[in-house]
mmCIF file of C-alpha atoms in Angstrom:
data_model
loop_
_atom_site.group_PDB
_atom_site.id
_atom_site.type_symbol
_atom_site.label_atom_id
_atom_site.label_comp_id
_atom_site.label_asym_id
_atom_site.label_seq_id
_atom_site.Cartn_x
_atom_site.Cartn_y
_atom_site.Cartn_z
ATOM 1 C CA MET A 30 -53.130 86.820 -1.955
ATOM 2 C CA ILE A 31 -50.417 88.606 -0.033
ATOM 3 C CA ASP A 32 -48.915 91.972 -0.872
ATOM 4 C CA GLU A 33 -45.390 90.762 -1.663
ATOM 5 C CA LYS A 34 -43.839 94.245 -1.673
ATOM 6 C CA ALA A 35 -45.214 95.015 1.774
ATOM 7 C CA LEU A 36 -44.120 91.622 3.061
ATOM 8 C CA ILE A 37 -40.542 92.127 1.792
ATOM 9 C CA GLN A 38 -40.454 95.528 3.480
ATOM 10 C CA GLN A 39 -41.642 94.021 6.773
ATOM 11 C CA LEU A 40 -39.064 91.246 6.472
ATOM 12 C CA SER A 41 -36.273 93.806 6.196
ATOM 13 C CA LYS A 42 -37.181 95.464 9.521
ATOM 14 C CA PRO A 43 -36.015 93.697 12.715
ATOM 15 C CA SER A 44 -39.183 94.765 14.565
ATOM 16 C CA SER A 45 -41.557 93.097 12.062
ATOM 17 C CA LYS A 46 -39.282 90.397 10.632
ATOM 18 C CA GLU A 47 -40.568 87.446 12.662
ATOM 19 C CA ALA A 48 -44.258 88.273 12.186
ATOM 20 C CA ALA A 49 -43.698 88.759 8.444
ATOM 21 C CA PHE A 50 -41.822 85.476 8.203
ATOM 22 C CA THR A 51 -44.709 83.700 9.968
ATOM 23 C CA GLN A 52 -46.994 85.104 7.270
ATOM 24 C CA LEU A 53 -44.578 83.944 4.569
ATOM 25 C CA VAL A 54 -44.541 80.390 5.970
ATOM 26 C CA ARG A 55 -48.333 80.314 6.159
ATOM 27 C CA GLU A 56 -48.661 81.572 2.588
ATOM 28 C CA TYR A 57 -46.130 79.331 0.860
ATOM 29 C CA GLN A 58 -46.091 76.131 2.927
ATOM 30 C CA GLU A 59 -48.634 74.273 0.786
ATOM 31 C CA PRO A 60 -47.319 75.006 -2.732
ATOM 32 C CA LEU A 61 -43.760 74.345 -1.545
ATOM 33 C CA TYR A 62 -44.784 71.131 0.186
ATOM 34 C CA TRP A 63 -46.432 69.680 -2.921
ATOM 35 C CA GLN A 64 -43.461 70.592 -5.079
ATOM 36 C CA ILE A 65 -41.083 68.914 -2.638
ATOM 37 C CA ARG A 66 -43.367 65.919 -2.127
ATOM 38 C CA ARG A 67 -43.470 65.169 -5.858
ATOM 39 C CA MET A 68 -39.690 65.065 -5.821
ATOM 40 C CA VAL A 69 -39.047 63.041 -2.643
ATOM 41 C CA LEU A 70 -42.391 61.120 -2.684
ATOM 42 C CA VAL A 71 -42.444 60.144 1.028
ATOM 43 C CA HIS A 72 -44.356 62.441 3.428
ATOM 44 C CA ASP A 73 -41.804 62.345 6.288
ATOM 45 C CA ASP A 74 -39.000 63.257 3.898
ATOM 46 C CA ALA A 75 -41.082 66.055 2.367
ATOM 47 C CA ASP A 76 -41.817 67.393 5.885
ATOM 48 C CA ASP A 77 -38.074 67.458 6.736
ATOM 49 C CA VAL A 78 -37.107 69.065 3.439
ATOM 50 C CA LEU A 79 -39.867 71.684 3.748
ATOM 51 C CA GLN A 80 -38.819 72.686 7.269
ATOM 52 C CA ASN A 81 -35.177 72.880 6.194
ATOM 53 C CA THR A 82 -36.250 75.036 3.259
ATOM 54 C CA PHE A 83 -37.880 77.556 5.593
ATOM 55 C CA ILE A 84 -34.919 77.533 8.003
ATOM 56 C CA LYS A 85 -32.577 78.214 5.067
ATOM 57 C CA ALA A 86 -34.907 81.008 3.927
ATOM 58 C CA TRP A 87 -34.916 82.501 7.450
ATOM 59 C CA THR A 88 -31.107 82.537 7.650
ATOM 60 C CA ALA A 89 -30.768 84.018 4.149
ATOM 61 C CA ILE A 90 -33.715 86.438 4.219
ATOM 62 C CA ASP A 91 -31.481 89.459 4.983
ATOM 63 C CA SER A 92 -29.635 88.855 1.722
ATOM 64 C CA PHE A 93 -32.873 88.712 -0.312
ATOM 65 C CA ARG A 94 -32.782 91.839 -2.449
ATOM 66 C CA GLY A 95 -36.066 91.379 -4.288
ATOM 67 C CA GLU A 96 -34.425 90.722 -7.656
ATOM 68 C CA SER A 97 -36.806 87.810 -8.158
ATOM 69 C CA ARG A 98 -40.257 87.125 -6.773
ATOM 70 C CA LEU A 99 -40.326 85.825 -3.220
ATOM 71 C CA GLN A 100 -42.085 82.665 -4.412
ATOM 72 C CA THR A 101 -39.438 82.052 -7.092
ATOM 73 C CA TRP A 102 -36.676 82.500 -4.501
ATOM 74 C CA LEU A 103 -38.384 80.089 -2.075
ATOM 75 C CA PHE A 104 -39.000 77.521 -4.824
ATOM 76 C CA ARG A 105 -35.307 77.649 -5.733
ATOM 77 C CA ILE A 106 -34.338 76.913 -2.141
ATOM 78 C CA ALA A 107 -36.907 74.092 -2.001
ATOM 79 C CA ILE A 108 -35.591 72.574 -5.236
ATOM 80 C CA ASN A 109 -31.988 72.693 -3.983
ATOM 81 C CA GLU A 110 -32.996 71.152 -0.677
ATOM 82 C CA SER A 111 -34.960 68.391 -2.460
ATOM 83 C CA LEU A 112 -32.030 67.585 -4.751
ATOM 84 C CA ASN A 113 -29.612 67.591 -1.781
ATOM 85 C CA HIS A 114 -31.926 65.245 0.088
ATOM 86 C CA LEU A 115 -32.132 62.866 -2.876
ATOM 87 C CA SER A 116 -28.376 62.805 -3.369
ATOM 88 C CA LYS A 117 -27.785 62.178 0.364
ATOM 89 C CA LYS A 118 -30.318 59.355 0.234
ATOM 90 C CA LYS A 119 -28.577 57.972 -2.831
ATOM 91 C CA GLN A 120 -25.335 57.818 -0.871
ATOM 92 C CA THR A 121 -26.868 55.818 1.963
ATOM 93 C CA LEU A 122 -29.160 53.604 -0.139
ATOM 94 C CA SER A 123 -28.638 52.467 -3.651
ATOM 95 C CA LEU A 124 -31.709 54.057 -5.245
ATOM 96 C CA ASP A 125 -30.867 52.339 -8.507
ATOM 97 C CA GLU A 126 -32.085 49.123 -6.875
ATOM 98 C CA PRO A 127 -35.851 49.085 -7.535
ATOM 99 C CA GLU A 128 -36.701 47.859 -4.019
ATOM 100 C CA ASN A 129 -34.856 50.836 -2.460
ATOM 101 C CA SER A 130 -36.550 53.524 -4.517
ATOM 102 C CA PRO A 131 -39.065 55.780 -2.731
ATOM 103 C CA ALA A 132 -41.539 54.927 -5.520
ATOM 104 C CA ALA A 133 -41.436 51.260 -4.419
ATOM 105 C CA SER A 134 -42.501 52.232 -0.910
ATOM 106 C CA LEU A 135 -45.666 53.957 -2.186
ATOM 107 C CA ALA A 136 -47.582 50.665 -2.075
ATOM 108 C CA SER A 137 -47.340 50.639 1.716
ATOM 109 C CA ASP A 138 -47.450 54.413 2.143
ATOM 110 C CA SER A 139 -50.563 55.436 4.070
ATOM 111 C CA TYR A 140 -50.257 58.930 2.604
ATOM 112 C CA PHE A 141 -50.596 57.800 -0.998
ATOM 113 C CA ASP A 142 -54.076 56.876 -2.170
ATOM 114 C CA GLY A 143 -53.341 55.954 -5.786
ATOM 115 C CA ASP A 144 -53.918 52.493 -7.258
ATOM 116 C CA GLU A 145 -51.273 50.208 -8.767
ATOM 117 C CA LEU A 146 -51.316 52.098 -12.070
ATOM 118 C CA GLN A 147 -50.641 55.379 -10.250
ATOM 119 C CA GLN A 148 -47.798 53.746 -8.333
ATOM 120 C CA GLN A 149 -46.297 52.640 -11.627
ATOM 121 C CA PHE A 150 -46.765 56.146 -12.999
ATOM 122 C CA GLN A 151 -44.759 57.520 -10.043
ATOM 123 C CA THR A 152 -42.127 54.814 -10.566
ATOM 124 C CA ALA A 153 -41.782 55.907 -14.200
ATOM 125 C CA ILE A 154 -41.507 59.577 -13.190
ATOM 126 C CA SER A 155 -38.938 58.827 -10.494
ATOM 127 C CA ALA A 156 -36.814 56.964 -13.060
ATOM 128 C CA LEU A 157 -36.293 60.258 -14.951
ATOM 129 C CA PRO A 158 -33.105 62.277 -14.392
ATOM 130 C CA GLU A 159 -33.703 64.761 -11.541
ATOM 131 C CA LYS A 160 -33.888 67.951 -13.629
ATOM 132 C CA GLN A 161 -36.185 66.293 -16.171
ATOM 133 C CA ARG A 162 -38.389 65.035 -13.347
ATOM 134 C CA LEU A 163 -38.602 68.520 -11.922
ATOM 135 C CA VAL A 164 -39.599 69.995 -15.280
ATOM 136 C CA PHE A 165 -42.124 67.220 -15.819
ATOM 137 C CA ASN A 166 -43.763 67.744 -12.408
ATOM 138 C CA LEU A 167 -43.947 71.509 -12.802
ATOM 139 C CA LYS A 168 -45.500 71.307 -16.259
ATOM 140 C CA TYR A 169 -47.670 68.210 -16.001
ATOM 141 C CA PHE A 170 -49.125 68.564 -12.502
ATOM 142 C CA ASP A 171 -48.764 72.303 -11.798
ATOM 143 C CA GLU A 172 -49.296 73.472 -15.407
ATOM 144 C CA MET A 173 -46.563 76.036 -14.811
ATOM 145 C CA LYS A 174 -45.712 78.308 -17.748
ATOM 146 C CA TYR A 175 -42.294 77.790 -19.313
ATOM 147 C CA GLU A 176 -41.497 81.481 -18.709
ATOM 148 C CA ASP A 177 -41.987 81.094 -14.939
ATOM 149 C CA MET A 178 -40.089 77.818 -14.945
ATOM 150 C CA SER A 179 -37.238 79.500 -16.795
ATOM 151 C CA ASP A 180 -37.028 82.211 -14.090
ATOM 152 C CA MET A 181 -37.051 79.631 -11.357
ATOM 153 C CA LEU A 182 -34.586 77.157 -12.815
ATOM 154 C CA GLY A 183 -32.388 79.547 -14.762
ATOM 155 C CA THR A 184 -32.800 77.413 -17.899
ATOM 156 C CA SER A 185 -33.816 78.619 -21.356
ATOM 157 C CA ILE A 186 -37.395 78.047 -22.493
ATOM 158 C CA GLY A 187 -36.183 75.982 -25.458
ATOM 159 C CA ALA A 188 -34.211 73.665 -23.176
ATOM 160 C CA LEU A 189 -37.207 73.297 -20.850
ATOM 161 C CA LYS A 190 -39.519 72.401 -23.750
ATOM 162 C CA ALA A 191 -37.026 69.818 -24.980
ATOM 163 C CA SER A 192 -36.638 68.440 -21.467
ATOM 164 C CA TYR A 193 -40.408 68.063 -21.052
ATOM 165 C CA HIS A 194 -40.749 66.399 -24.437
ATOM 166 C CA HIS A 195 -38.037 63.852 -23.539
ATOM 167 C CA ALA A 196 -39.621 63.228 -20.143
ATOM 168 C CA VAL A 197 -43.047 62.487 -21.639
ATOM 169 C CA LYS A 198 -41.506 60.177 -24.251
ATOM 170 C CA LYS A 199 -39.513 58.287 -21.605
ATOM 171 C CA ILE A 200 -42.578 57.752 -19.412
ATOM 172 C CA LEU A 201 -44.604 56.384 -22.339
ATOM 173 C CA ALA A 202 -41.659 54.168 -23.330
ATOM 174 C CA PHE A 203 -41.401 52.911 -19.729
ATOM 175 C CA PHE A 204 -44.956 51.542 -19.936
ATOM 176 C CA GLU A 205 -44.479 50.078 -23.394
ATOM 177 C CA ASN A 206 -41.356 48.254 -22.257
ATOM 178 C CA ASN A 207 -43.064 46.968 -19.119
ATOM 179 C CA ASP A 208 -46.174 45.687 -20.903
ATOM 180 C CA MET B 1026 -38.962 45.688 -26.758
ATOM 181 C CA LYS B 1027 -41.495 47.715 -28.690
ATOM 182 C CA THR B 1028 -40.299 50.534 -30.889
ATOM 183 C CA THR B 1029 -42.942 53.238 -31.121
ATOM 184 C CA ASP B 1030 -41.505 56.192 -32.997
ATOM 185 C CA TYR B 1031 -42.309 59.125 -30.737
ATOM 186 C CA ARG B 1032 -40.397 61.519 -32.981
ATOM 187 C CA GLN B 1033 -43.396 61.659 -35.266
ATOM 188 C CA ARG B 1034 -45.646 62.990 -32.495
ATOM 189 C CA THR B 1035 -45.724 66.420 -30.898
ATOM 190 C CA THR B 1036 -45.298 67.017 -27.174
ATOM 191 C CA GLU B 1037 -48.998 67.902 -26.954
ATOM 192 C CA GLU B 1038 -50.023 64.593 -28.510
ATOM 193 C CA LEU B 1039 -47.764 62.600 -26.212
ATOM 194 C CA GLU B 1040 -48.939 64.572 -23.192
ATOM 195 C CA ALA B 1041 -52.591 63.969 -24.134
ATOM 196 C CA GLN B 1042 -51.876 60.229 -24.150
ATOM 197 C CA LEU B 1043 -50.409 60.429 -20.640
ATOM 198 C CA VAL B 1044 -53.340 62.498 -19.382
ATOM 199 C CA SER B 1045 -55.848 60.004 -20.775
ATOM 200 C CA GLN B 1046 -54.002 57.077 -19.176
ATOM 201 C CA PHE B 1047 -53.118 58.522 -15.779
ATOM 202 C CA GLY B 1048 -54.936 61.831 -15.345
ATOM 203 C CA THR B 1049 -53.290 64.776 -13.615
ATOM 204 C CA GLU B 1050 -54.748 64.326 -10.161
ATOM 205 C CA SER B 1051 -52.285 64.090 -7.267
ATOM 206 C CA HIS B 1052 -52.619 60.966 -5.161
ATOM 207 C CA PHE B 1053 -50.345 62.153 -2.399
ATOM 208 C CA THR B 1054 -52.036 62.975 0.883
ATOM 209 C CA VAL B 1055 -50.895 64.388 4.218
ATOM 210 C CA PRO B 1056 -51.756 63.510 7.841
ATOM 211 C CA ALA B 1057 -54.924 65.219 9.098
ATOM 212 C CA GLY B 1058 -54.236 68.786 10.260
ATOM 213 C CA TYR B 1059 -50.676 68.700 8.961
ATOM 214 C CA PHE B 1060 -50.737 72.170 7.414
ATOM 215 C CA ASP B 1061 -52.560 73.660 10.439
ATOM 216 C CA GLY B 1062 -49.629 72.898 12.737
ATOM 217 C CA LEU B 1063 -46.822 73.440 10.269
ATOM 218 C CA THR B 1064 -46.365 77.212 10.709
ATOM 219 C CA ASP B 1065 -45.990 76.826 14.502
ATOM 220 C CA LYS B 1066 -43.538 73.953 13.995
ATOM 221 C CA VAL B 1067 -41.387 76.006 11.601
ATOM 222 C CA MET B 1068 -41.513 79.134 13.771
ATOM 223 C CA GLY B 1069 -40.611 76.978 16.800
ATOM 224 C CA ARG B 1070 -37.470 75.903 14.964
ATOM 225 C CA VAL B 1071 -36.750 79.513 13.991
ATOM 226 C CA ALA B 1072 -37.057 80.572 17.668
ATOM 227 C CA GLN B 1073 -34.801 77.680 18.707
ATOM 228 C CA ARG B 1074 -32.242 78.796 16.145
ATOM 229 C CA LYS B 1075 -32.425 82.399 17.376
ATOM 230 C CA ARG B 1076 -31.882 81.224 20.977
ATOM 231 C CA ARG B 1077 -28.937 79.078 19.917
ATOM 232 C CA ARG B 1078 -27.368 82.005 18.057
ATOM 233 C CA LEU B 1079 -27.869 84.219 21.100
ATOM 234 C CA VAL B 1080 -26.243 81.617 23.382
ATOM 235 C CA MET B 1081 -23.358 81.262 20.930
ATOM 236 C CA ARG B 1082 -22.897 85.055 20.833
ATOM 237 C CA TRP B 1083 -22.864 85.169 24.628
ATOM 238 C CA ALA B 1084 -20.424 82.261 24.755
ATOM 239 C CA ALA B 1085 -18.163 83.990 22.225
ATOM 240 C CA ALA B 1086 -18.374 87.253 24.186
ATOM 241 C CA ALA B 1087 -17.651 85.396 27.445
ATOM 242 C CA MET B 1088 -14.672 83.637 25.862
ATOM 243 C CA LEU B 1089 -13.355 86.950 24.575
ATOM 244 C CA ALA B 1090 -13.827 88.594 27.988
ATOM 245 C CA GLY B 1091 -12.184 85.569 29.655
ATOM 246 C CA SER B 1092 -9.220 85.811 27.292
ATOM 247 C CA VAL B 1093 -8.839 89.525 27.987
ATOM 248 C CA ILE B 1094 -9.013 88.974 31.771
ATOM 249 C CA ALA B 1095 -6.593 86.024 31.628
ATOM 250 C CA GLY B 1096 -4.240 88.040 29.455
ATOM 251 C CA GLY B 1097 -4.453 90.966 31.861
ATOM 252 C CA LEU B 1098 -3.756 88.737 34.865
ATOM 253 C CA LEU B 1099 -0.767 87.138 33.146
ATOM 254 C CA LEU B 1100 0.630 90.543 32.226
ATOM 255 C CA GLU B 1101 0.158 91.806 35.764
ATOM 256 C CA ARG B 1102 1.798 88.698 37.216
ATOM 257 C CA HIS B 1103 4.699 89.043 34.807
ATOM 258 C CA ASN B 1104 5.157 92.693 35.822
ATOM 259 C CA SER B 1105 4.906 91.913 39.521
ATOM 260 C CA VAL B 1106 7.575 89.167 39.151
ATOM 261 C CA GLN B 1107 9.787 91.689 37.416
ATOM 262 C CA THR B 1108 9.073 94.213 40.211
ATOM 263 C CA ALA B 1109 9.770 91.590 42.865
ATOM 264 C CA ASN B 1110 13.086 90.688 41.220
ATOM 265 C CA ALA B 1111 14.110 94.321 41.109
ATOM 266 C CA GLU B 1112 13.102 94.734 44.756
ATOM 267 C CA ASP B 1113 15.083 91.620 45.766
ATOM 268 C CA ILE B 1114 18.217 92.846 44.016
ATOM 269 C CA GLN B 1115 17.909 96.234 45.649
ATOM 270 C CA TYR B 1116 17.408 94.537 49.061
ATOM 271 C CA ILE B 1117 20.546 92.424 48.631
ATOM 272 C CA GLU B 1118 22.618 95.396 47.508
ATOM 273 C CA ASP B 1119 21.374 97.417 50.501
ATOM 274 C CA ALA B 1120 22.178 94.548 52.871
ATOM 275 C CA LEU B 1121 25.694 94.293 51.454
ATOM 276 C CA ASP B 1122 26.204 98.017 51.859
ATOM 277 C CA TYR B 1123 24.990 97.920 55.440
ATOM 278 C CA SER B 1124 27.198 94.928 56.329
ATOM 279 C CA MET B 1125 30.250 96.766 54.896
ATOM 280 C CA ILE B 1126 31.513 93.566 53.392
ATOM 281 C CA ASP B 1127 33.303 93.901 50.083
ATOM 282 C CA ASN B 1128 32.745 91.598 47.152
ATOM 283 C CA MET B 1129 36.007 89.736 47.597
ATOM 284 C CA SER B 1130 35.090 88.797 51.167
ATOM 285 C CA ILE B 1131 31.710 87.517 50.046
ATOM 286 C CA ALA B 1132 33.361 85.489 47.328
ATOM 287 C CA SER B 1133 35.861 83.944 49.726
ATOM 288 C CA TYR B 1134 33.117 83.371 52.315
ATOM 289 C CA LEU B 1135 30.959 81.579 49.794
ATOM 290 C CA THR B 1136 33.863 79.434 48.695
ATOM 291 C CA GLU B 1137 34.667 78.474 52.268
ATOM 292 C CA ALA B 1138 31.032 77.796 53.022
ATOM 293 C CA ASP B 1139 30.768 75.659 49.936
ATOM 294 C CA LEU B 1140 33.866 73.724 50.909
ATOM 295 C CA ASN B 1141 32.403 73.018 54.323
#
């Protein structure tokens, strides 16, 4: 576990900024990657989005005032980058067509080891509206507390609970309708 | 289309059904050694960005210096043209004085020369 206060202090000094940022990348690369990957599904896309997230963080680090936790700030950048990536992809491909969706490519993805049921589960999750999908992933897979989620997404706890409830219902309905 | 009424069930009950059907394990994987090389890859891009910013700063500074030099040269040239013109006029006036020719004679001479 890193000493976040000390790291922020090092990041604010030009002499230690680069070394501190290297430490930040090392510390947060995995949790950020998995969050991004669950949103964009494909490894190459997740790799691009993750690197862009860190580059954005590097360019904006001088404006980080420590009002939120470093991790929360990084997650926000990662979420924005993931959503930007998905909307850009939507513009070039029609993701509404099932064969174009990233979930459809999981069957041939060498970096996905789930069976057909798991592929369908991902298809159902990816059919959710983006914000609902984000809430679902954070709660279901990461078991994130609503309080932390609220800080990160700037959404009230009540709205997050409602969003998660709707997401779970929609996924179950997806399987009932496809039976 | 089946019509299960999910309104009657709590989020926890619905979630438990999902967990029992699909589990919570992630089935996404990464290429071997991916995370080992990632920090270097990111910091390589950071260094590249720093270099690019430095080059752009130098280019901007060079452009600014170039503009200042070009502006200076233009100003100097403009002044020297003005100086040259003043010198020329003075030279002509001096020549006229030395030749002791009055303006009327010059005018008539020019007219005759033009007619020829």
